[in-house]
Coordinates of C-alpha atoms and ligand atoms in Angstrom, one line a residue:
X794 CA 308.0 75.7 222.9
X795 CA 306.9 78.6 221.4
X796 CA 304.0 79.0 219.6
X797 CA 304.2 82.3 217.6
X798 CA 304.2 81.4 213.7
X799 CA 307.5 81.1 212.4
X800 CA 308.5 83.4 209.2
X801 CA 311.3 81.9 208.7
X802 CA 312.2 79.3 205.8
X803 CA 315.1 76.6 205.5
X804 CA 317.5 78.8 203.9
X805 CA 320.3 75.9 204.4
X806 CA 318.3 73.7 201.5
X807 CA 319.7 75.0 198.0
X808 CA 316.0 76.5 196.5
X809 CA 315.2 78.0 193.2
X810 CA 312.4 80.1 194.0
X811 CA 310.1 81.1 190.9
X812 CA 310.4 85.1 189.7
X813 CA 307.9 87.1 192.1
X814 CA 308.6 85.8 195.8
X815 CA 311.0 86.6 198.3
X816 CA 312.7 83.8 199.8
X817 CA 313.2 85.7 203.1
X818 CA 309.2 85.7 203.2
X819 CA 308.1 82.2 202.8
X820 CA 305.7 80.5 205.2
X821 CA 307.1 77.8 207.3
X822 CA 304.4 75.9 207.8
X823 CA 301.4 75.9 204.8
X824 CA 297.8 74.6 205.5
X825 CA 295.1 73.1 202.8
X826 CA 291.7 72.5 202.9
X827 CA 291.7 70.4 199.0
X828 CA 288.1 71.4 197.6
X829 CA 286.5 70.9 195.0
X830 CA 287.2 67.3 193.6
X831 CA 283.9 66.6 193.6
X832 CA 282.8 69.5 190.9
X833 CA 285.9 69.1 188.8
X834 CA 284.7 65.4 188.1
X835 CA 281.1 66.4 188.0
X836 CA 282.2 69.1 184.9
X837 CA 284.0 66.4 183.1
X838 CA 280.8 64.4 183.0
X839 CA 283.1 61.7 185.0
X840 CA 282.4 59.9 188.8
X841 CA 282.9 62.2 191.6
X842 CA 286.1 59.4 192.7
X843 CA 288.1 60.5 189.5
X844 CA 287.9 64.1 191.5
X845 CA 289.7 62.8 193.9
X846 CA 292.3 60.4 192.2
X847 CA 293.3 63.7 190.4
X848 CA 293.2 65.4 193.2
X849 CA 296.3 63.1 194.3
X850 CA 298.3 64.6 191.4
X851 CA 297.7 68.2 192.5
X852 CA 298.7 67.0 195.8
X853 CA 302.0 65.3 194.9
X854 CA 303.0 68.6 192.4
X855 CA 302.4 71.0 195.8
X856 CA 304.2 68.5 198.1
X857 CA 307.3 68.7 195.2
X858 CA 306.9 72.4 195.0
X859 CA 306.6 73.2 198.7
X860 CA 309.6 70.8 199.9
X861 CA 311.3 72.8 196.8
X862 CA 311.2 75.9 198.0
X863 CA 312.1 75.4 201.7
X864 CA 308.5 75.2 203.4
X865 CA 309.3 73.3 206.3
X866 CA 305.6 71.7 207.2
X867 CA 302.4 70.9 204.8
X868 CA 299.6 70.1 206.4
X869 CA 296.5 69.0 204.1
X870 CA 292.6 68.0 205.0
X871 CA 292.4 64.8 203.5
X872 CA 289.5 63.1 205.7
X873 CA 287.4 64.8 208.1
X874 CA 285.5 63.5 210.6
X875 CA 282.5 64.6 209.1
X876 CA 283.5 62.8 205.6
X877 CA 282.0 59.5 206.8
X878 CA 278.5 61.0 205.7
X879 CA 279.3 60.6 202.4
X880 CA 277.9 57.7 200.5
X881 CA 279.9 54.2 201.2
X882 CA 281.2 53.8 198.0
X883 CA 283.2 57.5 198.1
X884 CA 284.4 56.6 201.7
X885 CA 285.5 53.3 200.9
X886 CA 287.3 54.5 197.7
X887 CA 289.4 57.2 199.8
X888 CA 290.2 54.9 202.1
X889 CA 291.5 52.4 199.2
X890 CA 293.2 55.6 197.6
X891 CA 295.0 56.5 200.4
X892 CA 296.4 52.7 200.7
X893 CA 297.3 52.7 197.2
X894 CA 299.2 55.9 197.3
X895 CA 300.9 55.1 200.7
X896 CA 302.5 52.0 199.2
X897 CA 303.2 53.8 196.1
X898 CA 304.8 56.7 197.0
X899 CA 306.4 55.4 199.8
X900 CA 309.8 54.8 198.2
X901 CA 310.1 58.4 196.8
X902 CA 308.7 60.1 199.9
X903 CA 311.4 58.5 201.6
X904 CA 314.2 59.8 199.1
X905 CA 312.8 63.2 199.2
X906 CA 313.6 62.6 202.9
X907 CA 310.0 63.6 203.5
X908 CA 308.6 63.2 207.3
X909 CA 305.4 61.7 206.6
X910 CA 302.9 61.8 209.6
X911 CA 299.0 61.6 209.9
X912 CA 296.4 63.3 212.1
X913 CA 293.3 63.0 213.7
X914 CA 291.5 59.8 215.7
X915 CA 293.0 57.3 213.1
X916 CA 291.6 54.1 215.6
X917 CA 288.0 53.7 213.1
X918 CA 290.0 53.7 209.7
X919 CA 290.5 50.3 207.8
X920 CA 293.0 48.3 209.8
X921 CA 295.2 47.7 206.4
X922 CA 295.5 51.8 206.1
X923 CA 295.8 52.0 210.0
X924 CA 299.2 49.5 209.4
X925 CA 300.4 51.2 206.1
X926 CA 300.0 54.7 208.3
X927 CA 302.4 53.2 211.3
X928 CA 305.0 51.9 208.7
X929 CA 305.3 55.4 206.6
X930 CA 305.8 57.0 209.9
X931 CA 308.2 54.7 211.5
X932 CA 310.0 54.3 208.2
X933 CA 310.5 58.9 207.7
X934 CA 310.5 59.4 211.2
X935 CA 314.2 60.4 211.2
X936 CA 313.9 62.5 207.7
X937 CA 315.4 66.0 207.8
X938 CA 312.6 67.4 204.6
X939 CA 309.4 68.8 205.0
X940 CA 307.0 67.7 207.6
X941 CA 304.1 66.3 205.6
X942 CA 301.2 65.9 207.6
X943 CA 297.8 64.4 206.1
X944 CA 295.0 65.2 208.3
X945 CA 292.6 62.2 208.6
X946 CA 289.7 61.7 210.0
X947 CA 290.2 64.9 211.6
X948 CA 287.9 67.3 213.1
X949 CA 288.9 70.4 214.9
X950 CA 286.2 70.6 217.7
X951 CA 287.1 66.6 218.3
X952 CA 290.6 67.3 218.8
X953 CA 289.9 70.5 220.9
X954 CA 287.4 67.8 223.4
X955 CA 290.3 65.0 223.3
X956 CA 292.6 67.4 224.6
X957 CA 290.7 68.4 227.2
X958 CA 289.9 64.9 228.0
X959 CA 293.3 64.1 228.4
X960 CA 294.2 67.6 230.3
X961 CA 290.9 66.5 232.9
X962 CA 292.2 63.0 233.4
X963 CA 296.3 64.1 234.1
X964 CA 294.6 66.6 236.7
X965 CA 292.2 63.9 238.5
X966 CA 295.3 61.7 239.1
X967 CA 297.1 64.5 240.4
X968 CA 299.7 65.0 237.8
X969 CA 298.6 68.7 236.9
X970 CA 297.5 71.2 238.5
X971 CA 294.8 72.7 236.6
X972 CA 295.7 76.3 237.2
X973 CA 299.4 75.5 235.6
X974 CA 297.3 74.8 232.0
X975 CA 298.3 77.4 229.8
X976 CA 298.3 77.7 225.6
X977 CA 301.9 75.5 225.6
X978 CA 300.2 72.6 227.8
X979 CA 297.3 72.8 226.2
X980 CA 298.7 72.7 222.3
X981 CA 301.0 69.6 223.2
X982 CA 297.9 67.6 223.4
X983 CA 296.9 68.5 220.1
X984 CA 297.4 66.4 217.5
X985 CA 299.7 68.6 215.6
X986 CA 301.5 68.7 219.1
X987 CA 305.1 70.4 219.3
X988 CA 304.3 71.6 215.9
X989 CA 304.5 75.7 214.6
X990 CA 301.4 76.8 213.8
X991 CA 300.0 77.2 210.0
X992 CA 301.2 80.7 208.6
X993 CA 299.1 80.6 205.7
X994 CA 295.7 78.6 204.8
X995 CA 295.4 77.7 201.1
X996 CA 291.4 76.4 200.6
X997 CA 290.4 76.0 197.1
X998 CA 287.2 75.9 195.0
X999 CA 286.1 79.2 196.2
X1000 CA 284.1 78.6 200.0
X1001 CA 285.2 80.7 202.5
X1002 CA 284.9 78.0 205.2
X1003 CA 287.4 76.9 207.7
X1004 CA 285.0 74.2 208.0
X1005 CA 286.6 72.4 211.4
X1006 CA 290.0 72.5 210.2
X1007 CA 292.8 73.3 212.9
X1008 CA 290.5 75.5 214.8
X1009 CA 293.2 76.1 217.3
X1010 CA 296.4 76.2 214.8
X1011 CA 294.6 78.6 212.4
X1012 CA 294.5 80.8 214.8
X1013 CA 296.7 83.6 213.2
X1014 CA 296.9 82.5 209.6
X1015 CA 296.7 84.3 206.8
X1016 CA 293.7 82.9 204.4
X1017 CA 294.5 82.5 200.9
X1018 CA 290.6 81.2 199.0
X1019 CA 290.6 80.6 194.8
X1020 CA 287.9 79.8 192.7
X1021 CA 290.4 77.1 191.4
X1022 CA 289.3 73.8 191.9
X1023 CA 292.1 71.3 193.7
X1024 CA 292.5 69.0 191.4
X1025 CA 293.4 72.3 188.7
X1026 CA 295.6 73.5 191.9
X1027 CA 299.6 73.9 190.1
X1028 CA 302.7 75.3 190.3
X1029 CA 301.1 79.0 189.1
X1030 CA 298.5 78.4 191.7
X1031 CA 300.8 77.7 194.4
X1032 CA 302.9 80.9 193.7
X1033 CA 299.4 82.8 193.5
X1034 CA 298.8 82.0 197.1
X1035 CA 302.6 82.6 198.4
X1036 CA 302.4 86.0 196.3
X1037 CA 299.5 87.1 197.9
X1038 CA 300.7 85.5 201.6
X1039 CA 304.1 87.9 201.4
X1040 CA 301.5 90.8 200.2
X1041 CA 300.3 90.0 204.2
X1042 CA 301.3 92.7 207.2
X1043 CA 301.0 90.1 210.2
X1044 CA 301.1 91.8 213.0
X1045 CA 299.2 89.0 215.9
X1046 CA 297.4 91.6 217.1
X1047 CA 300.1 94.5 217.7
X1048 CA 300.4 97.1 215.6
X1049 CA 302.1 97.8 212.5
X1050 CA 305.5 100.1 213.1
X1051 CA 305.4 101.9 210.0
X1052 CA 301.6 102.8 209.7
X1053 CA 301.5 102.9 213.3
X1054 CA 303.9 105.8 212.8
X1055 CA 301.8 107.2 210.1
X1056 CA 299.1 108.0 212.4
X1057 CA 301.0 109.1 215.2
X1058 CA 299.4 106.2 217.3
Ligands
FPP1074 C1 287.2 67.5 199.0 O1 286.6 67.6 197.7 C2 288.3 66.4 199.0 C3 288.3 65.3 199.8 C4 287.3 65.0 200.8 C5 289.4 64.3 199.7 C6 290.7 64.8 199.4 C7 291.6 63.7 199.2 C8 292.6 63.7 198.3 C9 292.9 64.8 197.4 C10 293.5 62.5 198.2 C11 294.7 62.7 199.1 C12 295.5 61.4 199.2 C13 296.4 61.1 200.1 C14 297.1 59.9 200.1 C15 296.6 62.1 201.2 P1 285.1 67.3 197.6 O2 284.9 65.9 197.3 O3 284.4 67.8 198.8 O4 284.7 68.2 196.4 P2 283.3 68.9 196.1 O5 283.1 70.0 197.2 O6 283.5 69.5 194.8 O7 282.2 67.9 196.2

């Protein structure tokens, strides 16, 4: 399948799109690094874990607001592989969290007809999550809404070396020849797989870090950074970032015809 970003929308969903974007220039497929939860407890004098359980609001209001107005994929950073670092107590709290809001949200996800899927080497995660993970997908795996993928325990460069593992071993059993890989073959091994690729990337709280998120997907995104803090991340902030994404010429590396034009090139 092809893997140029799409820039087209769901136009057959009935949307009401806020004043200020074009509905011909959505993003298909939207990306998020969620950053900040951390500092947006810490400046309410409350446990770095309340960051995150309001971060779980922010998240539910973009979800909403994305399967609104006819994005087809959202694709968020919820666990990376380097996350484990962080002291027991915050690991073992998201890992609860994500449980909790699994098997709470499950119902409505389903009635939103949203196709719930999650990313990355899930094999070391608690086997309760790992169970509650196989269900949601099972149970939205016919959905016709957005793709809602929750990247967990994910890390770009491990992804990138599984692939490659898997490419190696087809080819020493003779099942590909190696000089057949191209960047189709390659991506289906990804975890994102037959997916389109991310046309913008939304990271809050201000770093301008990709830090290992889709390093292959990303590769043509456009990058939308605020200072705003994810669990502050709303409906204005949402239209902030789509505002600025149709403000975007994306030209994958061609030219632009009309300024190309301009300058007699
Ligand atoms: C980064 O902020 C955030 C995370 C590592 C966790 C994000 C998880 C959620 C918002 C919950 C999602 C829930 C489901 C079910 C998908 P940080 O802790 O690094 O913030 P800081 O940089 O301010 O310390």
């Amino acid at each position: 399948m092809s893997r140029s970003p799409a820039i087209t929308t769901d136009h057959s969903r009935i949307c009401t799109y806020p004043t200020g974007l074009d509905p011909h220039r959505m993003p298909s497929h939207v990306a998020v690094i969620m950053d900040g939860n951390g500092r947006w407890a810490k400046a309410r004098g409350l446990p770095r874990i309340m960051g995150h359980r309001a971060g779980v609001e922010a998240l539910k209001t973009t979800l909403r607001l994305c399967s609104e107005w006819g994005i087809r994929t959202l694709t968020v950073y919820a666990f990376s592989t380097e996350n484990w670092s962080r002291p027991g107590d915050e690991v073992n709290f998201l890992m609860t969290l994500f449980e909790r809001v699994l098997q709470r949200e499950l119902d409505s996800l389903q009635s939103e007809q949203v196709r719930i899927s999650f990313l990355g080497d899930l094999e070391p995660l608690p086997n309760r999550l790992k169970e509650l993970i196989a269900e949601a997908r099972e149970l939205t795996a016919s959905n016709t809404g957005i793709r809602f993928n929750v990247c967990t325990n994910y890390g770009g460069r491990r992804e990138l070396v599984l692939a490659a593992q898997k490419l190696a071993r087809r080819s020493a059993r003779g099942e590909l020849d190696p000089e057949l890989i191209d960047e189709n073959i390659f991506a289906d091994e990804l975890f994102t797989g037959s997916e389109v690729d991310p046309d913008l990337l939304i990271r809050t709280s201000g770093e301008r870090r990709i830090s290992n998120f889709l390093l292959w997907q990303l590769a043509y995104a456009e990058i939308h950074v605020t200072d705003v803090l994810w669990p502050d991340f709303d409906a204005a902030a949402l239209i902030q970032a789509l505002a600025d994404y149709q403000t975007r010429c994306r030209r994958f590396g061609g030219i632009d015809p009309i300024t190309s034009d301009r300058l007699g090139s």
